[in-house]
Coordinates of C-alpha atoms in Angstrom, one line a residue:
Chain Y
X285 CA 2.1 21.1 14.2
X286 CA 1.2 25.0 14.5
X287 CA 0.0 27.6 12.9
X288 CA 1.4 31.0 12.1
X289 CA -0.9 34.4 12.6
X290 CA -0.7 37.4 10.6
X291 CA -3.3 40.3 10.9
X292 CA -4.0 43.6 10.6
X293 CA -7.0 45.6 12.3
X294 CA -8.2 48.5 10.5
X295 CA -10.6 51.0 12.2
X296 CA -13.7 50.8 11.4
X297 CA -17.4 50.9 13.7
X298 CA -15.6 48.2 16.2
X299 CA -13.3 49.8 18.6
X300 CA -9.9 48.2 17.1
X301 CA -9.2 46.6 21.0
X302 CA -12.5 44.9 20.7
X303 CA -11.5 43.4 17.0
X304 CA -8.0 42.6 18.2
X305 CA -10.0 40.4 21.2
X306 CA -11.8 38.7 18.6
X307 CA -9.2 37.7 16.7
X308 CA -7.3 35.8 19.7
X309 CA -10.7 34.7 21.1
X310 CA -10.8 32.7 17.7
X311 CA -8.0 30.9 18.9
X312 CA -9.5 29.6 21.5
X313 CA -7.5 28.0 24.2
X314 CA -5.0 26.6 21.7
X315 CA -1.4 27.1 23.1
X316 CA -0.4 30.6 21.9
X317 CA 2.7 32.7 22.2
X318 CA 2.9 36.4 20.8
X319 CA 6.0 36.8 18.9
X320 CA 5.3 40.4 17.4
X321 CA 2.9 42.9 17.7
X322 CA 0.0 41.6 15.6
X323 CA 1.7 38.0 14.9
X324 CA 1.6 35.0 16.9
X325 CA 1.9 31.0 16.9
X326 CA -0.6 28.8 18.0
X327 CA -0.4 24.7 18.4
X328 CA -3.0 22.8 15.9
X329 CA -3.7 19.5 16.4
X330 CA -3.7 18.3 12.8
X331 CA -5.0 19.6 9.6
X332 CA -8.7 19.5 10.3
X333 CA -7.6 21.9 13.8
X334 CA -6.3 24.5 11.1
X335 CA -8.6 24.7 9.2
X336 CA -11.4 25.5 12.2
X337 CA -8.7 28.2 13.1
X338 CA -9.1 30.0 10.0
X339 CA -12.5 29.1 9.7
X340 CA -12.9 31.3 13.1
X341 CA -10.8 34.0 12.2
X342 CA -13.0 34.4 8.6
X343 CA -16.1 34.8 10.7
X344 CA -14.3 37.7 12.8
X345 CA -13.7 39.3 9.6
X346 CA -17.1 39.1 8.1
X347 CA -18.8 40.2 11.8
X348 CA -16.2 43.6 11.7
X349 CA -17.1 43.9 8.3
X350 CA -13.5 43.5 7.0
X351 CA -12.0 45.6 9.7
X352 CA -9.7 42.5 10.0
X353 CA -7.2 41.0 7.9
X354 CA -5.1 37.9 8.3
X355 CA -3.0 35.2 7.0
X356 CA -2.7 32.1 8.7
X357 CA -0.3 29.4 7.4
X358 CA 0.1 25.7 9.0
X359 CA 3.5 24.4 9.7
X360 CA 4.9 21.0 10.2
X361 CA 5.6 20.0 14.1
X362 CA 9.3 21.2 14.4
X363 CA 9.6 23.3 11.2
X364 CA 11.8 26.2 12.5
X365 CA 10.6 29.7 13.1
X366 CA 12.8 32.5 10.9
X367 CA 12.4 35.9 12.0
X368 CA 14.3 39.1 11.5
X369 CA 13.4 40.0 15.3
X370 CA 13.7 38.9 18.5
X371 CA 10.9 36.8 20.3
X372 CA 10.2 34.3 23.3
X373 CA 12.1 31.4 21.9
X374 CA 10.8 29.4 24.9
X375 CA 7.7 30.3 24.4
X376 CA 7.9 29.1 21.1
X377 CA 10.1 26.4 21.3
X378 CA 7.0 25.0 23.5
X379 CA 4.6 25.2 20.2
X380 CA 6.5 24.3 17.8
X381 CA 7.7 21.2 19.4
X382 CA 9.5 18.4 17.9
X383 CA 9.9 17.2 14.5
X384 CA 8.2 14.5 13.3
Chain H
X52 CA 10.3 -24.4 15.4
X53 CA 6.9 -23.5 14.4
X54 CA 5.6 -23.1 18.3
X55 CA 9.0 -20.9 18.5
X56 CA 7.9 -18.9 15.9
X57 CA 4.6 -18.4 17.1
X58 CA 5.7 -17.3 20.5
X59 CA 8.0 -14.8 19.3
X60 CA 5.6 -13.1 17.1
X61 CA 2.8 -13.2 19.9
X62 CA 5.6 -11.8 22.8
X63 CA 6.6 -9.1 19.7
X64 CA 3.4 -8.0 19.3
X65 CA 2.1 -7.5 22.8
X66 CA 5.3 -5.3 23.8
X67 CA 4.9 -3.2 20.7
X68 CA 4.9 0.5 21.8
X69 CA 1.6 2.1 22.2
X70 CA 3.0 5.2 20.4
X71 CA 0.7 6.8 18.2
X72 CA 3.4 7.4 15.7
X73 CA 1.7 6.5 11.8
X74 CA 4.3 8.0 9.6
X75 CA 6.0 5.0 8.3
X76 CA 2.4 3.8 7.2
X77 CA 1.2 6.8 5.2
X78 CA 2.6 8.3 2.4
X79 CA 2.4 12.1 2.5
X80 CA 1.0 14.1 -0.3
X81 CA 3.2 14.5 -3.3
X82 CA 5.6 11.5 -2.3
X83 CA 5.7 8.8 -4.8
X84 CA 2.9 6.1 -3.4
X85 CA 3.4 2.2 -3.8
X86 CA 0.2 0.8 -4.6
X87 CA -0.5 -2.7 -4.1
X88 CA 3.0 -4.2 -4.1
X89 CA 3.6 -7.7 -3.7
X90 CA 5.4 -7.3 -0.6
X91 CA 8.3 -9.5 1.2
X92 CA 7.7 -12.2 3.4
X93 CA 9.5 -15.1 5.1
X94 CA 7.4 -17.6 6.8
X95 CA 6.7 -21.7 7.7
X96 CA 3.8 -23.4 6.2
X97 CA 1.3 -25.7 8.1
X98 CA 0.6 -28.7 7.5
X99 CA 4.2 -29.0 7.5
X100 CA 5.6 -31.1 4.5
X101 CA 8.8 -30.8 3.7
X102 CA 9.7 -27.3 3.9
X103 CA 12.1 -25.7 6.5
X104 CA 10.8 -22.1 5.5
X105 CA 9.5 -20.1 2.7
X106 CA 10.4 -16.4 2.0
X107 CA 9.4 -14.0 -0.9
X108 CA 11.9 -10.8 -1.6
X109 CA 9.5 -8.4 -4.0
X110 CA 10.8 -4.8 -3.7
X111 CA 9.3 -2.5 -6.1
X112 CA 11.4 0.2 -7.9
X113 CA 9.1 2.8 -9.3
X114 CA 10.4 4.1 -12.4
X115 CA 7.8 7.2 -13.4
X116 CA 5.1 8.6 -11.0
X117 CA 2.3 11.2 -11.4
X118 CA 0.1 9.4 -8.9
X119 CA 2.3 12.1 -6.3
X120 CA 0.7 14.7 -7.8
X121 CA -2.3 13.4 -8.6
X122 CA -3.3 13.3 -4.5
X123 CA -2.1 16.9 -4.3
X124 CA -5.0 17.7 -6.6
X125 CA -7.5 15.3 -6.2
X126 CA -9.0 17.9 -2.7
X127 CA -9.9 20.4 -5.3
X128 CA -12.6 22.5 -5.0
X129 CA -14.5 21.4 -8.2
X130 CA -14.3 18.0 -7.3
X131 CA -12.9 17.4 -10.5
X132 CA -11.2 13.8 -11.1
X133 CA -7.3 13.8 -10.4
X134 CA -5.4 11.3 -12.9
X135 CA -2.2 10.0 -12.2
X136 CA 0.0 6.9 -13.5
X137 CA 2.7 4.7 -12.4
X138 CA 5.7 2.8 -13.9
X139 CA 7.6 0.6 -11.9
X140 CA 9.9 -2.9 -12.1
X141 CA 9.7 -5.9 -9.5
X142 CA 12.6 -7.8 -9.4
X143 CA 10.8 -10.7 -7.5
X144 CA 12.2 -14.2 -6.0
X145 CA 10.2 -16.9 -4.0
X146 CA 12.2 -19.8 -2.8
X147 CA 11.7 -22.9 -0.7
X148 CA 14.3 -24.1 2.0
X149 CA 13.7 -27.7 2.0
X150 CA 14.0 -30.4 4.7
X151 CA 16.4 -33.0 2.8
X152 CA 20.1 -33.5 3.4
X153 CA 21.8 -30.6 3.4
X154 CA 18.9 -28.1 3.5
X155 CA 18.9 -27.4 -0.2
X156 CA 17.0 -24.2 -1.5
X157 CA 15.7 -26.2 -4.5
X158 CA 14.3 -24.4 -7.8
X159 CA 13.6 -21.0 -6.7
X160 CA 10.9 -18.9 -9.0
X161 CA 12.5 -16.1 -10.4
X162 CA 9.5 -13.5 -11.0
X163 CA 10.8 -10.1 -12.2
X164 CA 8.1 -8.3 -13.9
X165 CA 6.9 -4.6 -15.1
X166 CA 4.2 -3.2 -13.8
X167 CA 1.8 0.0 -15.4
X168 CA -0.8 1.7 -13.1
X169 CA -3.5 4.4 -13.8
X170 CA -5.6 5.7 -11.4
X171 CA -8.3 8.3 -11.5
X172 CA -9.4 9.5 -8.0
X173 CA -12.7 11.7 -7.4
X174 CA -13.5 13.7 -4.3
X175 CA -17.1 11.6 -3.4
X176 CA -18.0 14.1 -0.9
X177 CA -21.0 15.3 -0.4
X178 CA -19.7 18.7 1.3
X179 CA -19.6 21.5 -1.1
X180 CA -17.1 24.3 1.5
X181 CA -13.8 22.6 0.3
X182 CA -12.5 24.2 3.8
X183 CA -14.9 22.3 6.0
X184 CA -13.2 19.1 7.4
X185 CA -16.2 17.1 6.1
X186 CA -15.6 18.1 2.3
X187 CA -11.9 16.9 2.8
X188 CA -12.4 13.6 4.9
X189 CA -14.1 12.7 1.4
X190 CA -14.5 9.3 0.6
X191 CA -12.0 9.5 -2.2
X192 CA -13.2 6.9 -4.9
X193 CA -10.7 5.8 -7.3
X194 CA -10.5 3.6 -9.7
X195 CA -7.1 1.3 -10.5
X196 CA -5.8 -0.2 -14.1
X197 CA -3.0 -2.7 -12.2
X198 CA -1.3 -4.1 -15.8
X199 CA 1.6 -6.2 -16.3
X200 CA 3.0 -6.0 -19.7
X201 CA 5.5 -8.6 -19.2
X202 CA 6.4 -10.7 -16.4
X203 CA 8.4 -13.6 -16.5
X204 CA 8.1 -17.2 -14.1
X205 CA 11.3 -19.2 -14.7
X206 CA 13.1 -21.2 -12.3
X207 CA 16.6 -21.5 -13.4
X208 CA 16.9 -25.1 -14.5
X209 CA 17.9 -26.8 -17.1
X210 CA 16.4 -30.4 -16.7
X211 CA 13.5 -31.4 -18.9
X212 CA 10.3 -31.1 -17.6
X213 CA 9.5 -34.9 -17.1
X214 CA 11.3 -37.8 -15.7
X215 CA 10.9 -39.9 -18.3
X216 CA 12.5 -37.7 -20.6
X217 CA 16.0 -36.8 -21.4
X218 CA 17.2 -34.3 -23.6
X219 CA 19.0 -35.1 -27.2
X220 CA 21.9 -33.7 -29.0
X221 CA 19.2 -31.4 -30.6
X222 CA 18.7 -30.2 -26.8
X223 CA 15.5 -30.9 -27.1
X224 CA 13.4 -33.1 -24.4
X225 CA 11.6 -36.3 -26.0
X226 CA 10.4 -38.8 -24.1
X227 CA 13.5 -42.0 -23.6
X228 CA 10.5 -45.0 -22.7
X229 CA 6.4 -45.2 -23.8
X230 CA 4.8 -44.0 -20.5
X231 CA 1.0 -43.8 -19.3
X232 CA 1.7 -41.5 -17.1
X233 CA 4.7 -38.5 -16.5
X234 CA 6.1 -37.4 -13.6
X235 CA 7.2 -34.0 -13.2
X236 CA 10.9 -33.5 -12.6
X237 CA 11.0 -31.8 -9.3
X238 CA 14.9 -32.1 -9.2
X239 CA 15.7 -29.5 -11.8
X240 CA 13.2 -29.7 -14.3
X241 CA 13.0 -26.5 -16.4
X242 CA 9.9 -24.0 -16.1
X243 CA 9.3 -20.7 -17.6
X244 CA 6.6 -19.1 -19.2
X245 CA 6.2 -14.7 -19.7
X246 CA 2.7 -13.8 -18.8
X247 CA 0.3 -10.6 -19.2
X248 CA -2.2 -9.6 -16.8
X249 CA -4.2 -6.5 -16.0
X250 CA -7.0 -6.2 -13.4
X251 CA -9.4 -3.3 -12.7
X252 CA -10.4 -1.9 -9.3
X253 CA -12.9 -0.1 -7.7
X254 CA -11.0 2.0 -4.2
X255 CA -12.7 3.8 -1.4
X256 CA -10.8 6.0 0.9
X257 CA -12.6 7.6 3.7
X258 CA -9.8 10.3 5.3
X259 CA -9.4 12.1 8.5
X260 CA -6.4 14.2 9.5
X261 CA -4.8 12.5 12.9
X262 CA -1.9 11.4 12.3
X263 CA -1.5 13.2 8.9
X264 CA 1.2 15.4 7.8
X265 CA 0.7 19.2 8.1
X266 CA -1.8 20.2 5.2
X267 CA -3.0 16.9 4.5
X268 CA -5.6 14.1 5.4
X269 CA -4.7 10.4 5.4
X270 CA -6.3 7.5 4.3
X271 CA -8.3 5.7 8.0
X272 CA -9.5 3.2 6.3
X273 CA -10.0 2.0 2.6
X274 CA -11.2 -0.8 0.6
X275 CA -10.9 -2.3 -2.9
X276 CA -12.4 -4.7 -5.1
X277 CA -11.1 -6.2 -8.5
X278 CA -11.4 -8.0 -11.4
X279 CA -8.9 -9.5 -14.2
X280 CA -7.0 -11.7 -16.1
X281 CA -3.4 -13.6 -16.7
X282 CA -2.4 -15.3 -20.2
X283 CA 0.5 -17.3 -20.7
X284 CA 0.7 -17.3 -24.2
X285 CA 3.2 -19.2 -26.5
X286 CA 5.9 -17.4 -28.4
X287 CA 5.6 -14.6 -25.8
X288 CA 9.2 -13.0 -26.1
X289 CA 11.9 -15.7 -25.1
X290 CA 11.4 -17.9 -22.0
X291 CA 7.5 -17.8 -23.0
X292 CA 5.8 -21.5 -21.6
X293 CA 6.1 -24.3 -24.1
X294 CA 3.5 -26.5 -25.2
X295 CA 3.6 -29.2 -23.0
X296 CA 4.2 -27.3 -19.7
X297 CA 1.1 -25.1 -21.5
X298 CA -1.7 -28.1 -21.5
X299 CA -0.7 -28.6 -17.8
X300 CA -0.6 -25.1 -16.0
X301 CA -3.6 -23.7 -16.5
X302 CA -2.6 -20.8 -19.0
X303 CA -5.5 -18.7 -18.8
X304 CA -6.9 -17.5 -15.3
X305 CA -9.8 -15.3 -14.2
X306 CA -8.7 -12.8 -11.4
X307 CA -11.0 -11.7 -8.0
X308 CA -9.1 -9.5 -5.3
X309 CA -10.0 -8.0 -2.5
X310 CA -8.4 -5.9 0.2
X311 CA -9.5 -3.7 3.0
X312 CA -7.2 -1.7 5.4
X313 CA -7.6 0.2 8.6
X314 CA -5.1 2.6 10.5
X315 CA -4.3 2.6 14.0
X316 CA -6.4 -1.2 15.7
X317 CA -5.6 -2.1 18.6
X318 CA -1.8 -2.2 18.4
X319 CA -1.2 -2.2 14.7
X320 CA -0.3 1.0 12.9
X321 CA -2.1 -0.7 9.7
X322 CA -4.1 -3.9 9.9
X323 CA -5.6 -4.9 6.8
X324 CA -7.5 -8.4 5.2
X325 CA -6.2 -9.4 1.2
X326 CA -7.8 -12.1 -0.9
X327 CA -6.5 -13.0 -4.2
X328 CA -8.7 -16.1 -6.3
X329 CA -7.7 -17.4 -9.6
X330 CA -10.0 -19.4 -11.9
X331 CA -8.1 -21.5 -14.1
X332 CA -9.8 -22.0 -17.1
X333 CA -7.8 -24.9 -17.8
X334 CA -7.1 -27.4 -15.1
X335 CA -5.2 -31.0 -15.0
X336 CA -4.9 -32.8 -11.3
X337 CA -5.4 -29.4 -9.7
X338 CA -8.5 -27.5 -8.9
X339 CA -9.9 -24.7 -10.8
X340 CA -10.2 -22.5 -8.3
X341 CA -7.3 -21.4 -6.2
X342 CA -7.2 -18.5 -3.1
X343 CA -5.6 -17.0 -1.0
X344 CA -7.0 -14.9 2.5
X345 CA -4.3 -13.0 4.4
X346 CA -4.6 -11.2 7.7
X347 CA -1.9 -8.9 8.5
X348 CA -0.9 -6.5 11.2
X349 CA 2.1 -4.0 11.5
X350 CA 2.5 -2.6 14.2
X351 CA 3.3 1.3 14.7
X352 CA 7.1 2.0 15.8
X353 CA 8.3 -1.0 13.7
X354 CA 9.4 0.7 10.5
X355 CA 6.4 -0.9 8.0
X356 CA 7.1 -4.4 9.3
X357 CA 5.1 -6.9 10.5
X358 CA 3.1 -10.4 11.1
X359 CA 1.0 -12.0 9.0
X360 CA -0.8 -15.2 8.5
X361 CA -2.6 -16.5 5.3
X362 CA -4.8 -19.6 4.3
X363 CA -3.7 -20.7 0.9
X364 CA -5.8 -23.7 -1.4
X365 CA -5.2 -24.9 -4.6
X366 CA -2.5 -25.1 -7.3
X367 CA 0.8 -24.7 -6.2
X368 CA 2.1 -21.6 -6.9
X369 CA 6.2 -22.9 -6.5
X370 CA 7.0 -23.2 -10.6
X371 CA 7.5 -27.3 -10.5
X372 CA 4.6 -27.5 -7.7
X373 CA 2.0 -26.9 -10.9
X374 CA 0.8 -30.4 -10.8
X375 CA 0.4 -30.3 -7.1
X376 CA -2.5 -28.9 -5.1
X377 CA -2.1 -27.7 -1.5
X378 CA -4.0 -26.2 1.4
X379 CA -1.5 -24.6 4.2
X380 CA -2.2 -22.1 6.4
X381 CA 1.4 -20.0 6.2
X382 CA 2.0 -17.0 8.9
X383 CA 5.4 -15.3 9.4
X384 CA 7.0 -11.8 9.1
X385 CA 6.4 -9.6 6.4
X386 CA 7.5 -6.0 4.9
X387 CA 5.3 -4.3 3.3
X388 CA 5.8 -1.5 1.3
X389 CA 2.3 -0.3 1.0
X390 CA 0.8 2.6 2.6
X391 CA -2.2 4.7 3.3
X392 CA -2.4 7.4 1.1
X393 CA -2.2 10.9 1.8
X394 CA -4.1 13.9 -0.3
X395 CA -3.0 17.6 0.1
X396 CA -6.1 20.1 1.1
X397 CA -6.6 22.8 -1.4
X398 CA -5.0 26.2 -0.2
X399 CA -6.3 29.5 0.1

């Protein structure tokens, strides 16, 4: 399964780079694949994964004091990937994988 | 035959995939759950008496469900209980293949039946972040009505129930010679009787999320305990048991059950242990006690199927085999449609 990243950085007393790091540090050394600027998928594991993911990205938010908003959402393994823009499809044919 | 069997089912087992795959043993959130089914089986008995094979063909056809969405809100952040119910029919069939000229399938039981469930299920965990994976691996504790309005036992003949008797222009059965002692018309005498029976259970689910669907934790391992009873009263709709099958059979039985379940041992997608022991309050040439243990394995990658084997004592459960008690140890295939349940983790 994967997870679907949404944020927004807003400026703030951390240097917006440095809150954008955070936010993809929290992701650890999941698989990854930028799609847009500011969205990306990563691979979860299973639920319990996701719900460390957001638990991560929560604790940037309260250490920038809010300067960063997101909304993750969990998909199913091999639940297709609509966008309105163009993107690395290998790149995220790799994470989303196959369907159950 | 029986060393065939056994060989097979050993050489089946041991080249079962080692995939990881669960998802024909756990029903995701939402999805209509079958809890405690009676299952299909087909299987040989040992000792071996006179019996070429045995099979059982109970598939359940659920009718109404709420349980579905009970497990989508039993995760919720208060903790509060999640109530759900189920309606469903069993059309069910046992029959014997016997080893007598011409293999005859003698007497099968017809067994269709209706079936209510309610269950209330409470989040038991001791977490109070309902977004830490502790406060959603639970244990779930529920607790299961299993009630059977009306099930009929009937085998389809139209003999009278003793040898010694023979039926008059009346149609009824009276006795054609003074006899000390009757013998039970195992050709095709007739047996029915409609029976009610409701048993309440204590479940624990402990959860993790391997294996589960996106968004949910499934059931790892789980146990249950229960108590009940069975009547077979007279006058119980038509078909009910008549008075002189009714001194014989045993009418009124206490109820102990049992089960635990485990996903993913060794090669089996689901390996779980059932018992079932009846107390008959009334009992002629048979016991009062009768059980059942069954050990059963199935094995991920073949689609909710699998082996089983079972040690069985005490009346015989085969509608003419009343009088009769047995002790076999019977193993075979089965097909289960039971699964783990699933429960949806509260959103954002």
């Amino acid at each position: 399964m994967y997870a679907t990243l949404s944020y927004d950085v807003i400026s703030g007393s951390t240097p917006v780079d440095d809150v954008r790091q955070l936010i993809l540090s929290a992701c650890g050394d999941r698989q990854k694949c930028d799609l847009l600027a500011d969205t990306l998928i990563c691979r979860v594991k299973n639920t319990a994964d996701y719900l460390e993911l957001a638990r991560a990205l929560r604790k940037v938010a309260r250490d920038t004091d809010g300067q960063c908003l997101f909304v993750v959402t969990l998909h199913s393994a091999g639940a297709p990937l609509r966008s309105n823009a163009s993107f690395q499809q290998a790149c995220a044919d790799a994470i989303i994988g196959p369907g159950d | 035959m029986r060393s065939t069997l056994c060989s097979v089912a050993i050489l089946c087992l041991c080249s079962s995939g080692l995939s990881a795959q669960d998802a024909p043993l756990i029903t995701r959130s939402g999805d209509r759950p079958l809890v405690s089914p009676d299952g299909t089986y087909v299987f040989q008995h040992v000792p071996h008496s006179d019996i070429i094979f045995e099979a059982q063909i109970a598939p359940r056809v659920i009718i109404v469900d709420t349980i579905g969405d009970a497990a989508l809100r039993a995760l919720n952040e208060a903790k509060a209980p999640a109530w759900g119910y189920q309606v469903s029919a069993t059309p069910m069939v046992r029959l014997r293949m016997f080893d007598q000229a011409s293999n005859p399938v003698r007497t099968p039981s017809y067994m269709p039946k209706g079936t209510f469930q309610l269950v209330r299920f409470r989040n038991a965990s001791p977490m109070p972040d309902r977004e830490s994976d502790a406060f959603n691996r639970g244990p779930i504790d529920a607790w299961l009505l299993d009630a059977i309005p009306f099930g009929h036992h009937s085998n389809g003949q139209d003999g009278c129930l003793f040898t010694s008797q023979v039926r008059g222009e009346d149609g009824e059965c009276t006795d054609s010679m003074p006899t000390t002692s009757r013998q039970v018309n195992k050709t095709d005498g007739s047996f029915s009787t409609n029976y009610i029976e409701a048993t309440a259970s204590f479940w624990r689910m402990y959860l993790d999320s391997d294996g589960a669907a996106a968004g949910d934790y499934a059931t790892r391992w789980e146990w249950r305990v229960g108590a009940g009873v069975q009547l077979n009263p007279e006058g119980y709709v038509g078909g009910s048991i008549d008075p002189e099958l009714r001194k014989l059979y045993g009418p009124t039985r206490i109820l102990v059950t049992a089960m635990a379940a485990r996903r993913s041992v060794w090669r089996c997608g689901r390996a779980s242990i059932n018992s079932r022991f009846q107390y008959l309050t009334t009992a002629v040439n048979v016991p009062h006690l009768t059980g059942q243990v069954e050990g059963a394995c199935f094995p991920s990658g073949w689609g909710g199927s699998g082996l089983f084997v079972r040690y069985y004592h005490g009346q015989d459960y085969y509608n003419l085999g009343f009088d009769e008690s047995i002790s076999r140890l019977q193993f075979g295939f089965t097909l289960q449609q039971e699964r783990f349940l699933s429960f949806r983790i509260k959103s954002q």
